[in-house]
Coordinates of C-alpha atoms and ligand atoms in Angstrom, one line a residue:
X1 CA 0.0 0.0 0.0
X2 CA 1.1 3.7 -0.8
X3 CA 0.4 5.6 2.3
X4 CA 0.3 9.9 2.6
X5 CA -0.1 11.2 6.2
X6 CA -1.0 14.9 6.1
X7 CA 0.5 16.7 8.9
X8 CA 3.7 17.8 10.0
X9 CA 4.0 17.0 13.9
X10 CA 5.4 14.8 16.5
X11 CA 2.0 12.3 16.0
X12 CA 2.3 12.3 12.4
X13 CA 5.9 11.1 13.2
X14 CA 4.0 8.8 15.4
X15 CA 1.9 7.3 12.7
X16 CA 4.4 6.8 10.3
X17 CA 6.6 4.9 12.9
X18 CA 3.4 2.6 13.3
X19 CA 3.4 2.4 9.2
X20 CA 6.4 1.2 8.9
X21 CA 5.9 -1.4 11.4
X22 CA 2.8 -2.8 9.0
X23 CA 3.3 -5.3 6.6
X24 CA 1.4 -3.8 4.2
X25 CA 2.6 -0.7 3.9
X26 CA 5.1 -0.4 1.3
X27 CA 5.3 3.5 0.6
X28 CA 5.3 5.5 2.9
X29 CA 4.8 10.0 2.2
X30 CA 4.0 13.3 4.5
X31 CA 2.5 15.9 3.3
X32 CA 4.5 18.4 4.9
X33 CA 6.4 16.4 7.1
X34 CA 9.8 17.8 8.8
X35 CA 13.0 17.4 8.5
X36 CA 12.5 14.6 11.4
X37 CA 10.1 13.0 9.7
X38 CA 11.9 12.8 6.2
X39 CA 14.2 9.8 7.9
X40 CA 11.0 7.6 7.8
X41 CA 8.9 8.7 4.6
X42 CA 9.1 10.9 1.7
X43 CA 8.2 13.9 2.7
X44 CA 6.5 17.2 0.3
X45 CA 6.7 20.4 0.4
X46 CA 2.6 20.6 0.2
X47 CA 0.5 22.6 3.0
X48 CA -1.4 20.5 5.3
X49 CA -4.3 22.5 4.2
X50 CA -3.6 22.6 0.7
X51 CA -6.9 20.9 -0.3
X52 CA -6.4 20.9 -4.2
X53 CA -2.6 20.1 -4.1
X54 CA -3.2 16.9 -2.2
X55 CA -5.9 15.8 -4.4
X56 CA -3.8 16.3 -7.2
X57 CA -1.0 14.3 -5.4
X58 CA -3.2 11.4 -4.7
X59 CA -4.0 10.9 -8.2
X60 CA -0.6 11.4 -9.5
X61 CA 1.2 8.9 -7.2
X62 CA -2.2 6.6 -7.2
X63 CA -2.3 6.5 -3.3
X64 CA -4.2 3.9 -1.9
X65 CA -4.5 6.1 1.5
X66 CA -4.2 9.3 3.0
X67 CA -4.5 9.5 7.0
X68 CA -5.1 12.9 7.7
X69 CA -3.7 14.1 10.8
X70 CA -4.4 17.4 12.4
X71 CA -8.0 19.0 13.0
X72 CA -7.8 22.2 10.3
X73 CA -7.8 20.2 7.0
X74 CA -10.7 18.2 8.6
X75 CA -12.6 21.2 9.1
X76 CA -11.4 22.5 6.0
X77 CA -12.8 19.7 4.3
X78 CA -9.9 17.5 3.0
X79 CA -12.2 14.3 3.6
X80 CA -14.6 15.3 1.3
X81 CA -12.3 16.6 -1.4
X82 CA -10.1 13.4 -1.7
X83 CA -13.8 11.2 -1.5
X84 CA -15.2 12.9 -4.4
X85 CA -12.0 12.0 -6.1
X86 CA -12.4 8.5 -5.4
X87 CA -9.2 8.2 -3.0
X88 CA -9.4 6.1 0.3
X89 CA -8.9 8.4 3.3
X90 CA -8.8 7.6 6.8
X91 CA -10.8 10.8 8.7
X92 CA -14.1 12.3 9.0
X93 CA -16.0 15.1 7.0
X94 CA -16.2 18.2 7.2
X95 CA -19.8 17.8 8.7
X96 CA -18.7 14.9 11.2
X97 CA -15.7 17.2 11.9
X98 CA -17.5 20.1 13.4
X99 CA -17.7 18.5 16.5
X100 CA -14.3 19.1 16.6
X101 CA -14.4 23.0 14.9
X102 CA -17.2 24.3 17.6
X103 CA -17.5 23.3 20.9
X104 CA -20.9 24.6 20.8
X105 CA -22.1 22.5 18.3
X106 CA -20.5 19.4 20.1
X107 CA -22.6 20.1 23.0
X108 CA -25.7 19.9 21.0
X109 CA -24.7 16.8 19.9
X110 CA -23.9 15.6 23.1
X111 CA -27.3 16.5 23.9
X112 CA -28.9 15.1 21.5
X113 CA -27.1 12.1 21.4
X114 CA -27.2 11.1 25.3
X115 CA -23.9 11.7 25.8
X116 CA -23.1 12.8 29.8
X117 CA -21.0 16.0 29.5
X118 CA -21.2 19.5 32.2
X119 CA -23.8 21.8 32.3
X120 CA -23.3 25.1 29.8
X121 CA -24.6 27.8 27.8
X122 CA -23.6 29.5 25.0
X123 CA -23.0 32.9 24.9
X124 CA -22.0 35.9 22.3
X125 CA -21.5 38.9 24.5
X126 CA -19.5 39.8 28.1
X127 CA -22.7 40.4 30.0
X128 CA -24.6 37.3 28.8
X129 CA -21.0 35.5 29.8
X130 CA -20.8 36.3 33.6
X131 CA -24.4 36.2 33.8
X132 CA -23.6 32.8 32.8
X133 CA -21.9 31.7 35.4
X134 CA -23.0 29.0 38.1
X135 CA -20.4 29.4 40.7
X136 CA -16.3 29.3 40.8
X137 CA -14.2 28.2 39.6
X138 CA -15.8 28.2 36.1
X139 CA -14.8 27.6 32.5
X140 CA -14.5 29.7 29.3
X141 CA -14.2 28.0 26.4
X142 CA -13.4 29.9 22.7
X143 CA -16.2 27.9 20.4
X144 CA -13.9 27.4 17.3
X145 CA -10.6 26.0 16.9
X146 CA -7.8 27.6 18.9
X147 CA -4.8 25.2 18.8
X148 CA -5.8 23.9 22.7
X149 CA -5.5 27.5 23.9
X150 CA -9.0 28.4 23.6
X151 CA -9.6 27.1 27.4
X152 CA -9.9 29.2 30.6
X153 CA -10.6 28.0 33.9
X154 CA -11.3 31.1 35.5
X155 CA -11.3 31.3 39.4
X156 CA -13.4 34.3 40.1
X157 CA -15.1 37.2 38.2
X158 CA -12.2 39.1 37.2
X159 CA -10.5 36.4 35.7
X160 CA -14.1 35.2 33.5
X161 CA -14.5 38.7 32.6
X162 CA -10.9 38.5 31.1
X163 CA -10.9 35.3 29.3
X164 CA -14.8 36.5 28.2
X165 CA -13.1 39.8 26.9
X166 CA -10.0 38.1 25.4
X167 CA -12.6 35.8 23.3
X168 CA -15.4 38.0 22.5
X169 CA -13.9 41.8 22.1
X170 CA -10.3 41.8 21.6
X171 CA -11.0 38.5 19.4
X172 CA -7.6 36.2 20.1
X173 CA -9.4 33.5 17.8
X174 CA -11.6 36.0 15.5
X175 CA -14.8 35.6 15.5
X176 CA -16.7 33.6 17.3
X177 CA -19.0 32.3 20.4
X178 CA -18.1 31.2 23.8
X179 CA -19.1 28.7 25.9
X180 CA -19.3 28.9 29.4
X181 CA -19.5 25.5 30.9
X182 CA -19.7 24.2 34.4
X183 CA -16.2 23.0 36.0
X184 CA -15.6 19.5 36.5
X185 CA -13.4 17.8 38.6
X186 CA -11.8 14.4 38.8
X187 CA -8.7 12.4 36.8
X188 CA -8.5 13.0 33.0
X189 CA -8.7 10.2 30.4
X190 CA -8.2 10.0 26.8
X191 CA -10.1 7.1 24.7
X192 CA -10.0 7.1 21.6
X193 CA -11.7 4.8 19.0
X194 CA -11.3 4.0 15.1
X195 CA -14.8 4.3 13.5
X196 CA -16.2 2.9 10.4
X197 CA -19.0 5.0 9.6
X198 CA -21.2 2.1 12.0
X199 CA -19.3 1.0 14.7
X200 CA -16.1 2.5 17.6
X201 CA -13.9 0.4 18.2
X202 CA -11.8 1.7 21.2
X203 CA -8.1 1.7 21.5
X204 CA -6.2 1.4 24.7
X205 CA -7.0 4.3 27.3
X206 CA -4.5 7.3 27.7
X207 CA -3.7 10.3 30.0
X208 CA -2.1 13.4 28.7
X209 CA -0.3 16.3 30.5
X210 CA -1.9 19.3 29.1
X211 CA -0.1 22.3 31.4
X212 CA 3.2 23.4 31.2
X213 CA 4.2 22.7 34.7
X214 CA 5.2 20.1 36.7
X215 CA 2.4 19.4 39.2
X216 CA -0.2 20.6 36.8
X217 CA 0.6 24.1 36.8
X218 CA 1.1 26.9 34.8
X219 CA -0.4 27.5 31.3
X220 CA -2.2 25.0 28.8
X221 CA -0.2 23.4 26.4
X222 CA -0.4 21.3 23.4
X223 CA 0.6 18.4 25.6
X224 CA 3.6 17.8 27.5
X225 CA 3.7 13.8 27.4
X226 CA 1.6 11.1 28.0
X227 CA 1.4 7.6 28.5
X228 CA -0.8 4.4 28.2
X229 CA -2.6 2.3 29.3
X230 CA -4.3 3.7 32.6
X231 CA -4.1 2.0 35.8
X232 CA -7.9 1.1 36.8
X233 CA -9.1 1.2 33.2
X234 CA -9.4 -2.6 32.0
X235 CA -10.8 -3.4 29.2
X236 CA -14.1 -4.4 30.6
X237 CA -14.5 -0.4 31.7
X238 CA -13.0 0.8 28.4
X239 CA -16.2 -1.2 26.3
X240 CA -18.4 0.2 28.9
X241 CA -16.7 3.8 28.3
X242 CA -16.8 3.5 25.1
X243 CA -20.7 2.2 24.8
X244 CA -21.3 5.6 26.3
X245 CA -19.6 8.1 24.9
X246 CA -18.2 6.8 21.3
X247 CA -21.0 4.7 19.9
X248 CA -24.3 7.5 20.5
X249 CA -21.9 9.7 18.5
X250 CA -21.3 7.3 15.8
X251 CA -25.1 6.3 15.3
X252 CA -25.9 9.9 15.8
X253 CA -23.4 11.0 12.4
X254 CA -24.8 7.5 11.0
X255 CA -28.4 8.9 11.1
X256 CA -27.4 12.2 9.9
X257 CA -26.3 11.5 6.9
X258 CA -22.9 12.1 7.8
X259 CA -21.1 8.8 8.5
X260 CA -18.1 9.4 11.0
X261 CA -14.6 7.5 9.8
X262 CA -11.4 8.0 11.3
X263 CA -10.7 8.8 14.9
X264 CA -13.0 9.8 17.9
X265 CA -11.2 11.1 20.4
X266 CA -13.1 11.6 24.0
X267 CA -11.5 13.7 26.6
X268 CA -13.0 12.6 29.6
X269 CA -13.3 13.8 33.3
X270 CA -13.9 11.1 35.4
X271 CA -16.0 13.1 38.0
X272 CA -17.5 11.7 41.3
X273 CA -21.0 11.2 39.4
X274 CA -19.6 9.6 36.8
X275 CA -17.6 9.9 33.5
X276 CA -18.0 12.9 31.3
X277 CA -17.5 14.3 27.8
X278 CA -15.1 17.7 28.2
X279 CA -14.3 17.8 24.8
X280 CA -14.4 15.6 21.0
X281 CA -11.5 16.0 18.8
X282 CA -12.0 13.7 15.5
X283 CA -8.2 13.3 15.3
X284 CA -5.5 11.4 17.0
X285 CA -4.6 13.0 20.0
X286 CA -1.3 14.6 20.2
X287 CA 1.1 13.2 22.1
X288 CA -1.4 10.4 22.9
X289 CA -0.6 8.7 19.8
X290 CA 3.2 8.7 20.2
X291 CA 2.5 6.5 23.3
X292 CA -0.5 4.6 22.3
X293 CA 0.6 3.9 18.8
X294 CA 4.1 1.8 20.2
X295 CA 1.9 -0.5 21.8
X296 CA -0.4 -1.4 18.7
X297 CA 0.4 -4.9 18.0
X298 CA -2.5 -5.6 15.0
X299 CA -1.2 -4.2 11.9
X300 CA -2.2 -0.1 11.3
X301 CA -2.6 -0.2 8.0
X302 CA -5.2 -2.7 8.2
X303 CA -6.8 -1.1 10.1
X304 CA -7.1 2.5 9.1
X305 CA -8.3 1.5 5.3
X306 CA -10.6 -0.7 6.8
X307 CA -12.0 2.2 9.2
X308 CA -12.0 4.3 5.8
X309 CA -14.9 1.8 4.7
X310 CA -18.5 1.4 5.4
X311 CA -18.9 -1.0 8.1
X312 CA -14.9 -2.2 7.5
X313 CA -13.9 -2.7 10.6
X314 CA -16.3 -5.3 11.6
X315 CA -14.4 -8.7 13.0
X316 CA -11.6 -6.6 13.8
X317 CA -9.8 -6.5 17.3
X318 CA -7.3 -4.6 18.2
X319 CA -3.9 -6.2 19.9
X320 CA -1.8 -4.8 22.1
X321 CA 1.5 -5.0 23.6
X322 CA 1.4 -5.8 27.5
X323 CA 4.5 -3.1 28.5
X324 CA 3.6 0.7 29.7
X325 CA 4.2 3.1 27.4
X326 CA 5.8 6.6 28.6
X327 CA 5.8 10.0 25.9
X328 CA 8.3 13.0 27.2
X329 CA 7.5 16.0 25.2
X330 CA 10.9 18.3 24.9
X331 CA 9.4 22.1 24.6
X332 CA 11.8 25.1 23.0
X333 CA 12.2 27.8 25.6
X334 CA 9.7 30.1 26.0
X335 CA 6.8 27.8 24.6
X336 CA 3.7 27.9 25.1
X337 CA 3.6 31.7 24.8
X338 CA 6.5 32.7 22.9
X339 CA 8.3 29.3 21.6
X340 CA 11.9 30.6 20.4
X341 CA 13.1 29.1 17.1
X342 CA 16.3 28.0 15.8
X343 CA 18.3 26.8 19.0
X344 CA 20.8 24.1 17.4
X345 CA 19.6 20.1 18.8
X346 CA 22.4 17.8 20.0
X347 CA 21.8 14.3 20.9
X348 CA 19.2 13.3 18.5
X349 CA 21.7 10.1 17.6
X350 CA 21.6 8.9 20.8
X351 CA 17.5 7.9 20.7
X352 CA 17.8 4.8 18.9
X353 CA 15.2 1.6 19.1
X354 CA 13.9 0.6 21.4
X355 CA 13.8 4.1 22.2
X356 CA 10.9 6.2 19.3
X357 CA 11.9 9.8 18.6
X358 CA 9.0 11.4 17.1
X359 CA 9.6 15.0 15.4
X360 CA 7.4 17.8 15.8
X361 CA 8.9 21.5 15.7
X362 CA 12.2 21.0 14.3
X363 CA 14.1 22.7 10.6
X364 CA 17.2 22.2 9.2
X365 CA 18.5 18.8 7.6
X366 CA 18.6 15.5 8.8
X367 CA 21.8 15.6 11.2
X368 CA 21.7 19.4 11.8
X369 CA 18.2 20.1 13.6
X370 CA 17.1 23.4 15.0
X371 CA 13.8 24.3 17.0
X372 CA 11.6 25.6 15.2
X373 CA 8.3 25.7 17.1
X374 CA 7.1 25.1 20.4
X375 CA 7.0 21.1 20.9
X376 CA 10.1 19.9 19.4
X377 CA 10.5 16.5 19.6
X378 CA 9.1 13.4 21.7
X379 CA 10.6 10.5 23.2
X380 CA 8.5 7.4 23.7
X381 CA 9.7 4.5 26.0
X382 CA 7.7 0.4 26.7
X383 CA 8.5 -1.0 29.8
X384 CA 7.6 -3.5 31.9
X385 CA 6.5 -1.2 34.7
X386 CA 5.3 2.6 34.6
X387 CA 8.5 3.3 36.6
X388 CA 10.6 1.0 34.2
X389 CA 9.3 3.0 30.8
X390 CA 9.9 6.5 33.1
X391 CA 13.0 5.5 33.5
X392 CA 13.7 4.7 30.1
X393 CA 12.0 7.4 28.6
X394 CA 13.6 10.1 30.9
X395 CA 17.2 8.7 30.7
X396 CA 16.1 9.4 26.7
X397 CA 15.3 12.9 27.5
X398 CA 18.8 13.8 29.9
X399 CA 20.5 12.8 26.5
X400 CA 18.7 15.5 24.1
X401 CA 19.9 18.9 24.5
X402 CA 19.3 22.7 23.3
X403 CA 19.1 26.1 24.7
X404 CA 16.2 26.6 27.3
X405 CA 14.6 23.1 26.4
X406 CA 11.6 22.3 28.8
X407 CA 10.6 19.1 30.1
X408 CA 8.1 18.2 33.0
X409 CA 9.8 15.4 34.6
X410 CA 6.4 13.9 36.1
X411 CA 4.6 12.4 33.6
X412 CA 3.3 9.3 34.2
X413 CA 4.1 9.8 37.7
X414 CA 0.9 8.9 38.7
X415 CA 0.4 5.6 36.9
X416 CA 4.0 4.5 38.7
X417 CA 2.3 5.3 42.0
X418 CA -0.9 3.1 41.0
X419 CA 0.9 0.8 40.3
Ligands
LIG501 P1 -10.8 21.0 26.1 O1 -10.0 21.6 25.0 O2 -12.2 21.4 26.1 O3 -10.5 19.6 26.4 O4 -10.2 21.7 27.4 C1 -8.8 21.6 27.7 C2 -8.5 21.3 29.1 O5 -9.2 22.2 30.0 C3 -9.1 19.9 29.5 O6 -8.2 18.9 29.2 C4 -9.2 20.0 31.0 O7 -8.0 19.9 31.7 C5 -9.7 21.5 31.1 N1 -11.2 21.5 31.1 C6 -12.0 21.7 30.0 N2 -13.3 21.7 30.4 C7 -13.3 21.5 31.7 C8 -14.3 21.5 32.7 N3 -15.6 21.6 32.4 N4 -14.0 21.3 34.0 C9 -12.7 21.2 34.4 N5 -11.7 21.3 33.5 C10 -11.9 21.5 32.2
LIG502 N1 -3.7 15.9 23.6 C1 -4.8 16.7 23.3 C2 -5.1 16.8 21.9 O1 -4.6 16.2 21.0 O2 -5.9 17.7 21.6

């Protein structure tokens, strides 16, 4: 199979590592890709949202799949383009996507749906905002895409006003609603499923690290690491999670009209009255997939044309590898609010297998890599225990070096502490 995964980030990186590990797979492209990336697949010098160009691509090279990676050519609507041209592709529509582009519209369909999520509204002005509010802490959500920093959990008044300002006058995000929705609190989890348009099939369960801070503090990220499985989430409770908030959301796209293929991602709270929907995404999660992909033992490929089809995926079940899987994201200084570029990256040639580098914000040419946004790269260790794959993962990360690089150096502390 000829393979293009559009996207140019660390779980791109991730997807073609899992590609290459398919028997099936016997060309592999990235559509842009990075200089990190271009050690593993051909990479081309075509936008991620160049709609047309990819198209054009797919017909050219007689691709047999795209995987579409990140959110804004879903939106966009890169599914439907490269369906109307006849070309397999693993991903949603445009229509399915929405749940994704506006968080507003997901809760409708939450609603509709069945699916448990918090208590909101949706609001277009300040006043309507703070009037709003149910009690503090509270939080402000941006309704379209915003690159994960659309999110405020404001404390008290002052700080809702701000994030309600920020959103709706000074217009961070440009136009746009906001939703303020009722604060949650419990562990987070990350389950995502490959659809076929019928039926979610779940993969194993994940936690990321979304702030920038040790302990949970500081600013919202992209994602500092992650790792998988989840201590306490069997597979028994992952069917019954999965029965609750993936499958209502397939049927619900099913009766629209809209089928839903590709990934459905669920970002859970796991409050005291149960599990809840914070938010969809209809991607793989980033860096989820750089530690959930490592333990896939059936073979990708398979699997992601299959989810590309009607009702494909039935029979299929997914395998996995036993070991815990541990993601360290290395951040450039400065990120998330003002990532500096082009700090020169030493070490790279010491993350070799069974170590997985996975290459996100990086320039330059294979050998010579500089920063060049704000996650740079990842490093993804199995172990036998969550301390064992720390250890590994982190001894990973003490070899990588560059000017103000930032690591948190407790992720998947908690799951060694389960354990
Ligand atoms: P979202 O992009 O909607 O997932 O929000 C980003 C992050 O903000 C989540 O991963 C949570 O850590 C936090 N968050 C979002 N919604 C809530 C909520 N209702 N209550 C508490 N935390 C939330
Ligand atoms: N890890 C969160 C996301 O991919 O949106």
């Amino acid at each position: 199979m000829k393979i293009l995964v559009v996207g140019s980030g660390g779980r791109e990186h991730a997807i073609i590592r899992a590609l290459l590990r398919s028997s099936l797979a016997t060309e592999l492209l990235c559509a842009p890709g990075n200089p990190g990336i271009a050690a593993d697949a051909e990479c081309l010098p075509i936008g991620a949202e160049a709609i047309d160009q990819i198209v054009a691509l797919a017909s050219e090279r007689e691709l047999d799949l795209v995987v579409v990676g990140p959110e804004a050519p879903l939106v966009g609507g890169l599914v439907d383009a490269l369906s109307a041209a006849g070309i397999a592709v693993f991903g949603p529509v445009a229509a399915a996507a929405r749940l994704e582009g506006s968080k507003a519209y997901a809760k409708e369909v939450m609603e509709a749906a069945g699916v448990p999520t918090g208590g909101w509204n949706t609001v277009e002005n300040v006043e309507d905002g703070l009037a709003a509010v149910r009690g503090y802490p509270t939080v402000i959500k941006f309704d379209g895409l915003a690159a994960g920093k659309g999110v405020v959990i404001a404390a008290d008044e002052a700080a809702a006003r701000a994030a309600l300002e920020e959103f709706l006058v000074e217009r961070r995000f440009g136009e746009g609603q906001v939703v303020v929705e009722e604060f949650l609190e419990g562990e987070e989890l990350s389950l995502l499923a490959l659809c076929d348009g019928e039926r979610a099939v779940p993969m194993a369960p994940a936690q990321d690290y979304k702030r920038i801070f040790d302990g949970d503090l500081g600013p919202n990220t992209g994602g500092m690491g992650s790792y998988c499985p989840v201590p306490g989430i069997d597979a028994a409770r992952v069917a019954e999670l999965s029965a609750l908030v993936h499958q209502p959301i397939v049927d619900y796209f099913a009766a629209a009209g809209t089928p839903f293929h590709g990934v459905l991602y669920a970002g859970l709270m796991m409050t005291a009255d149960g599990p809840k929907v914070l938010e969809y995404n209809t991607r793989f999660g980033d860096p989820e997939t750089q530690a959930v992909l490592p333990r896939l033992r059936s073979d990708l490929a398979d699997l992601l044309l299959a989810a590309s089809k009607h009702g494909g995926l039935a029979g299929r079940e997914l395998q996995w590898d036993p070991r815990w899987a541990v993601t360290v994201v290395i951040a450039s200084a400065g990120y998330p609010d003002s990532p500096r570029v082009g700090d020169a990256i030493s070490g790279l040639e010491k993350i070799t297998d069974p170590l997985e580098l996975t290459c996100a914000g990086v320039a330059g040419d294979d050998g010579n890599l500089v920063t060049a946004g704000g996650r740079v790269v990842n490093i993804t260790a199995l172990g036998e225990t969550p301390a064992a794959a720390r250890a590994a993962a982190y001894a990973g990360v003490e070899s990588v070096d560059f000017k103000g690089k930032q690591t948190r150096t407790d992720i998947a502390l908690r799951a060694e502490e389960a354990n």
